[in-house]
């Protein structure tokens, strides 16, 4: 397996015009254990395509770091201190599952 540091992927995606916010995290995947997933908030009126973001990450970091899933959302949940709440994002995918390396 590969260690994917979500911050590195987020930095590549957030540098793209039209991207207001991004959260990258792992979701369960039968083949890889976890699949890189990106939730992206676009700037109002921006035309950002998922495939373009995936290609940008592949070019900058390699295929292993590229998101397998990209979802565009209107907002991202925030913690009480204003950080993106990745725990809340992961919760629906990991409910009833154990997360970890085999």
Short mmCIF file of C-alpha atoms in Angstrom, two decimals:
data_model
loop_
_atom_site.label_atom_id
_atom_site.label_comp_id
_atom_site.label_asym_id
_atom_site.label_seq_id
_atom_site.Cartn_x
_atom_site.Cartn_y
_atom_site.Cartn_z
CA UNK A 1 0.00 0.00 0.00
CA UNK A 2 0.86 3.64 -0.29
CA UNK A 3 0.67 6.32 2.35
CA UNK A 4 -1.26 9.25 0.93
CA UNK A 5 -0.95 12.46 2.88
CA UNK A 6 -4.25 14.22 2.41
CA UNK A 7 -2.77 17.68 2.87
CA UNK A 8 -0.55 17.19 -0.20
CA UNK A 9 -3.57 16.28 -2.34
CA UNK A 10 -5.60 19.15 -0.88
CA UNK A 11 -2.81 21.60 -1.72
CA UNK A 12 -2.84 20.55 -5.39
CA UNK A 13 -6.63 20.74 -5.67
CA UNK A 14 -7.03 24.00 -3.75
CA UNK A 15 -4.49 25.68 -6.05
CA UNK A 16 -6.89 25.26 -8.97
CA UNK A 17 -8.93 28.27 -10.04
CA UNK A 18 -12.53 27.87 -9.06
CA UNK A 19 -11.89 25.76 -5.95
CA UNK A 20 -12.96 27.51 -2.75
CA UNK A 21 -12.43 24.63 -0.27
CA UNK A 22 -11.43 20.99 -0.39
CA UNK A 23 -11.32 18.06 2.02
CA UNK A 24 -9.51 14.84 1.12
CA UNK A 25 -10.01 11.65 3.13
CA UNK A 26 -10.11 7.88 2.74
CA UNK A 27 -13.25 5.80 2.33
CA UNK A 28 -13.52 2.00 2.48
CA UNK A 29 -12.43 0.22 -0.68
CA UNK A 30 -12.45 -3.54 -1.24
CA UNK A 31 -9.33 -3.50 -3.40
CA UNK A 32 -7.13 -0.85 -1.76
CA UNK A 33 -8.41 -0.79 1.81
CA UNK A 34 -9.07 2.92 1.46
CA UNK A 35 -9.77 5.03 -1.61
CA UNK A 36 -8.75 8.68 -1.83
CA UNK A 37 -11.87 10.84 -1.92
CA UNK A 38 -12.18 14.60 -2.40
CA UNK A 39 -15.10 16.81 -1.43
CA UNK A 40 -14.80 20.11 -3.26
CA UNK A 41 -16.61 23.43 -2.80
CA UNK A 42 -16.49 25.56 -5.95
CA UNK A 43 -16.41 29.34 -6.03
CA UNK A 44 -19.82 30.65 -7.12
CA UNK A 45 -20.17 30.38 -10.89
CA UNK A 46 -16.92 28.42 -11.31
CA UNK A 47 -16.79 25.56 -13.78
CA UNK A 48 -14.53 22.98 -12.19
CA UNK A 49 -14.58 19.43 -13.55
CA UNK A 50 -13.77 16.36 -11.47
CA UNK A 51 -11.62 14.76 -14.16
CA UNK A 52 -9.49 17.90 -14.47
CA UNK A 53 -8.80 17.83 -10.72
CA UNK A 54 -7.90 14.13 -10.84
CA UNK A 55 -5.53 14.75 -13.76
CA UNK A 56 -3.88 17.66 -11.95
CA UNK A 57 -3.19 15.50 -8.89
CA UNK A 58 -1.86 12.66 -11.08
CA UNK A 59 0.52 15.09 -12.79
CA UNK A 60 1.72 16.62 -9.53
CA UNK A 61 1.78 13.65 -7.13
CA UNK A 62 1.25 10.45 -9.12
CA UNK A 63 -1.68 8.12 -9.73
CA UNK A 64 -1.71 6.65 -6.20
CA UNK A 65 -2.53 10.10 -4.78
CA UNK A 66 -5.26 10.93 -7.29
CA UNK A 67 -8.80 10.89 -5.90
CA UNK A 68 -10.83 7.87 -6.93
CA UNK A 69 -13.98 9.84 -6.09
CA UNK A 70 -14.65 13.57 -6.37
CA UNK A 71 -17.87 15.03 -5.04
CA UNK A 72 -18.88 18.66 -5.40
CA UNK A 73 -20.71 20.03 -2.37
CA UNK A 74 -22.10 23.43 -1.37
CA UNK A 75 -20.43 23.46 2.06
CA UNK A 76 -18.10 21.43 4.25
CA UNK A 77 -18.74 20.82 7.95
CA UNK A 78 -16.53 22.82 10.29
CA UNK A 79 -15.37 22.17 13.84
CA UNK A 80 -15.92 24.70 16.61
CA UNK A 81 -12.50 26.20 15.84
CA UNK A 82 -13.23 26.61 12.12
CA UNK A 83 -11.31 23.65 10.69
CA UNK A 84 -12.89 21.22 8.22
CA UNK A 85 -14.47 18.38 10.20
CA UNK A 86 -13.11 15.33 8.37
CA UNK A 87 -14.41 13.05 11.12
CA UNK A 88 -17.95 14.11 10.23
CA UNK A 89 -17.25 13.56 6.51
CA UNK A 90 -15.82 10.06 7.06
CA UNK A 91 -18.54 9.01 9.51
CA UNK A 92 -21.16 7.94 6.94
CA UNK A 93 -18.64 5.82 5.04
CA UNK A 94 -17.05 4.14 8.06
CA UNK A 95 -20.15 3.53 10.22
CA UNK A 96 -20.01 -0.07 11.45
CA UNK A 97 -16.56 -0.69 9.96
CA UNK A 98 -13.14 -0.86 11.50
CA UNK A 99 -10.56 1.46 10.03
CA UNK A 100 -6.95 0.38 9.93
CA UNK A 101 -4.19 -1.38 8.10
CA UNK A 102 -4.25 -5.17 7.71
#
